[in-house]
Coordinates of C-alpha atoms in Angstrom, one line a residue:
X1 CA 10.2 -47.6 61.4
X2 CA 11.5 -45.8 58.6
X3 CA 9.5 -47.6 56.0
X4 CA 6.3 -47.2 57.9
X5 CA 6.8 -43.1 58.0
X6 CA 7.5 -43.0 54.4
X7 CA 4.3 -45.2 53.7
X8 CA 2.2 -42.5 56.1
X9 CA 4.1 -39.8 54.5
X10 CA 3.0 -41.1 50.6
X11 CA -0.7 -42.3 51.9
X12 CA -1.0 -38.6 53.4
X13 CA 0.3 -36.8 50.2
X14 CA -1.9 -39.0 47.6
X15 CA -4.9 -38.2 50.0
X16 CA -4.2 -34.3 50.6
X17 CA -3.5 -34.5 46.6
X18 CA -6.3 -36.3 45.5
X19 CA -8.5 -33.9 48.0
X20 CA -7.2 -31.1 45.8
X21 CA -7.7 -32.1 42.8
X22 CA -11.6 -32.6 43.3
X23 CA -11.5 -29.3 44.7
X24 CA -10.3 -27.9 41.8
X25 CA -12.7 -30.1 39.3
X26 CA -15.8 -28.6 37.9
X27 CA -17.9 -31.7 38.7
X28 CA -16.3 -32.8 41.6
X29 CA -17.5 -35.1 44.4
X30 CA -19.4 -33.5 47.1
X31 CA -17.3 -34.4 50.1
X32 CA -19.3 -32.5 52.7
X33 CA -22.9 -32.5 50.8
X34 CA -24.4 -36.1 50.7
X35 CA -27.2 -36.6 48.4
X36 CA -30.6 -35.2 50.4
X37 CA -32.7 -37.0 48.3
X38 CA -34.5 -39.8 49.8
X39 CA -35.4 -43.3 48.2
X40 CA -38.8 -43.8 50.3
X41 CA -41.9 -42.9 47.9
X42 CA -43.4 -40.8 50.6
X43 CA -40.6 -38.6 51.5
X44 CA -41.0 -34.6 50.7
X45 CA -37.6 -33.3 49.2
X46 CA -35.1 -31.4 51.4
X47 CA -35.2 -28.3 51.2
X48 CA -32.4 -25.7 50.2
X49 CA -32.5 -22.1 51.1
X50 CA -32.0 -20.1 48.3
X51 CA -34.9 -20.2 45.6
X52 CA -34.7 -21.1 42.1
X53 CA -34.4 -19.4 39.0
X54 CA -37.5 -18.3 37.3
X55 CA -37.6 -18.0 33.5
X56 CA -40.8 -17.8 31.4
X57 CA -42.0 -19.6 28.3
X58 CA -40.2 -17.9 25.7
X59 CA -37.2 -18.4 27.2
X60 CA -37.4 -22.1 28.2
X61 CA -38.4 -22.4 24.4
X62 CA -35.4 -21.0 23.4
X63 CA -33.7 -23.6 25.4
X64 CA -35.5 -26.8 24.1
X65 CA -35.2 -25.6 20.8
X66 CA -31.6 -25.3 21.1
X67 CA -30.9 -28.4 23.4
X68 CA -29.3 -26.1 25.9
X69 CA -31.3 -27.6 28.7
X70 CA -32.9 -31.3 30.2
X71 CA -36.7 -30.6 31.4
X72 CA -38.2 -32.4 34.3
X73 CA -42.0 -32.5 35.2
X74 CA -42.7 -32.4 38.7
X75 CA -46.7 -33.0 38.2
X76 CA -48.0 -36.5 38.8
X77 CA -47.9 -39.3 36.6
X78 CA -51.8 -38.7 35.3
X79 CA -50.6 -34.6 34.6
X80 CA -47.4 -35.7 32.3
X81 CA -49.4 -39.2 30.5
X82 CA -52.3 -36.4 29.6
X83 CA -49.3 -33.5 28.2
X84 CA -45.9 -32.6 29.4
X85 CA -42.8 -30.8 27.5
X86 CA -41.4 -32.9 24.5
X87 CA -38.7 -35.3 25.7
X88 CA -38.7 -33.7 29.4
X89 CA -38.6 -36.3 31.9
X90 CA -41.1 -37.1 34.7
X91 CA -39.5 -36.2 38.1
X92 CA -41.7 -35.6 41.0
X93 CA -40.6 -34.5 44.3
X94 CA -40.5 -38.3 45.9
X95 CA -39.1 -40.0 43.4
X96 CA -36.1 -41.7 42.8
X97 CA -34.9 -41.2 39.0
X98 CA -31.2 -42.2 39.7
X99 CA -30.6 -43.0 35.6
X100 CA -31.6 -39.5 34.9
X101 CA -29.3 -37.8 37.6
X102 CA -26.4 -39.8 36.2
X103 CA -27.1 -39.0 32.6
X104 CA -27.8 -35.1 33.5
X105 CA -24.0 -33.5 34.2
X106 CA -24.3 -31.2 37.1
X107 CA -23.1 -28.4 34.8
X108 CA -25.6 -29.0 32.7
X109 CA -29.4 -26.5 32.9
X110 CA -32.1 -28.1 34.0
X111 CA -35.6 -26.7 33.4
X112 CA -38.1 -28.3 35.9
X113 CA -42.0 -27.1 35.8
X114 CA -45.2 -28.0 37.6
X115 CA -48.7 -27.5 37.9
X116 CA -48.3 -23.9 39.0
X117 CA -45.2 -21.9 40.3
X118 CA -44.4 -23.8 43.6
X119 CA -44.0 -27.2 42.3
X120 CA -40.9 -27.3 41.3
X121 CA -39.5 -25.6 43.9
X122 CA -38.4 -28.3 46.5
X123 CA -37.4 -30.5 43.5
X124 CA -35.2 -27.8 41.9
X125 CA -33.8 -26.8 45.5
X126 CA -32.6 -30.4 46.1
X127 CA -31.0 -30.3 43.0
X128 CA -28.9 -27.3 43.9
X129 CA -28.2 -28.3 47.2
X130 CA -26.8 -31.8 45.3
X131 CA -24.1 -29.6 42.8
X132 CA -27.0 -28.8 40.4
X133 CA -25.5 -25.4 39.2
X134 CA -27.8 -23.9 37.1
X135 CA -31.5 -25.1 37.5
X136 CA -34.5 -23.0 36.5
X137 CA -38.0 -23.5 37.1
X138 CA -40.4 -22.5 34.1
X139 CA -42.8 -19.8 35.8
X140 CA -46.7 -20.5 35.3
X141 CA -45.8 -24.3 35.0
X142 CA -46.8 -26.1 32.1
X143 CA -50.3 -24.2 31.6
X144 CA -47.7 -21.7 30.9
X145 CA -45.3 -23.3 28.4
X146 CA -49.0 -24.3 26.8
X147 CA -50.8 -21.0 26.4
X148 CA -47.2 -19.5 24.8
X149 CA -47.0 -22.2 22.3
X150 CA -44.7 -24.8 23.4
X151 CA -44.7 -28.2 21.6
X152 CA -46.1 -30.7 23.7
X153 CA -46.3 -34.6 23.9
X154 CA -48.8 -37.1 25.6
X155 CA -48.2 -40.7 27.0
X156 CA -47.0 -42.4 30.3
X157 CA -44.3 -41.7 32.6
X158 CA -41.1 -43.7 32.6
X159 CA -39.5 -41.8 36.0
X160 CA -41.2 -41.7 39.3
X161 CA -45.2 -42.9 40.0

């Protein structure tokens, strides 16, 4: 009986230890958040309720210019093959890019853009809701990040449909 308390005792501390330790971990696991994405094409995003972070051309610039950020285009796959952001990646609301969330640390800041302001939106709240801490949406979309300047790059998508 003795050895069967002590075994409780040690499974109960390495658990309530191991719990802490996450807690305490920047990028820990998400024990009461599951991912709200969804793997079937058609889905819409879950949403969050808080709304993202605007920023505007100049300052998205600054951040591809510096590598400070990853940039995801929400648009369809005929929008990003005609122009889309140099090296962003195409990530529409349904699909399911699990390479690029695993290469993307959830510390990391993530620019997403559109077609026009609200694109991104659902995208870049799902991201939160999953640990994303600092995602941004580029405001004016990608007609935007064109008019101000912003290198651009044409060909097919690799992410998404």
């Amino acid at each position: 009986v003795r050895t069967i308390v002590q075994a409780i005792a040690l499974a109960t501390t390495g658990a309530l230890l191991g719990l802490g330790v996450n807690a305490l971990r920047p990028a820990g696991v998400s024990l009461l958040r599951p991912w709200v994405g969804d793997n079937d094409a058609t889905a819409e995003c879950a949403l969050a309720s808080a709304d993202p972070v605007r920023i505007d051309a100049v300052a998205a610039m600054r951040l591809l210019a510096t590598h400070a950020a990853v940039f995801g285009d929400v648009r369809g796959a005929s929008e990003y093959a005609a122009g889309h952001v140099v090296d962003a990646v195409h990530l529409p609301c349904s699909a399911e890019a699990p390479e690029w969330l695993v290469s993307v640390a959830k510390t990391s800041t993530v620019v997403l853009y559109g077609g026009d302001d609200a694109d991104p939106d659902p995208v870049a709240q799902s991201l939160a809701a999953n640990g994303y801490r600092d995602v941004r949406v580029l405001s004016g979309g990608f007609r935007a990040w064109r008019d101000g300047g912003g290198s651009a790059a044409s060909g097919p998508c690799e992410v998404g449909n």
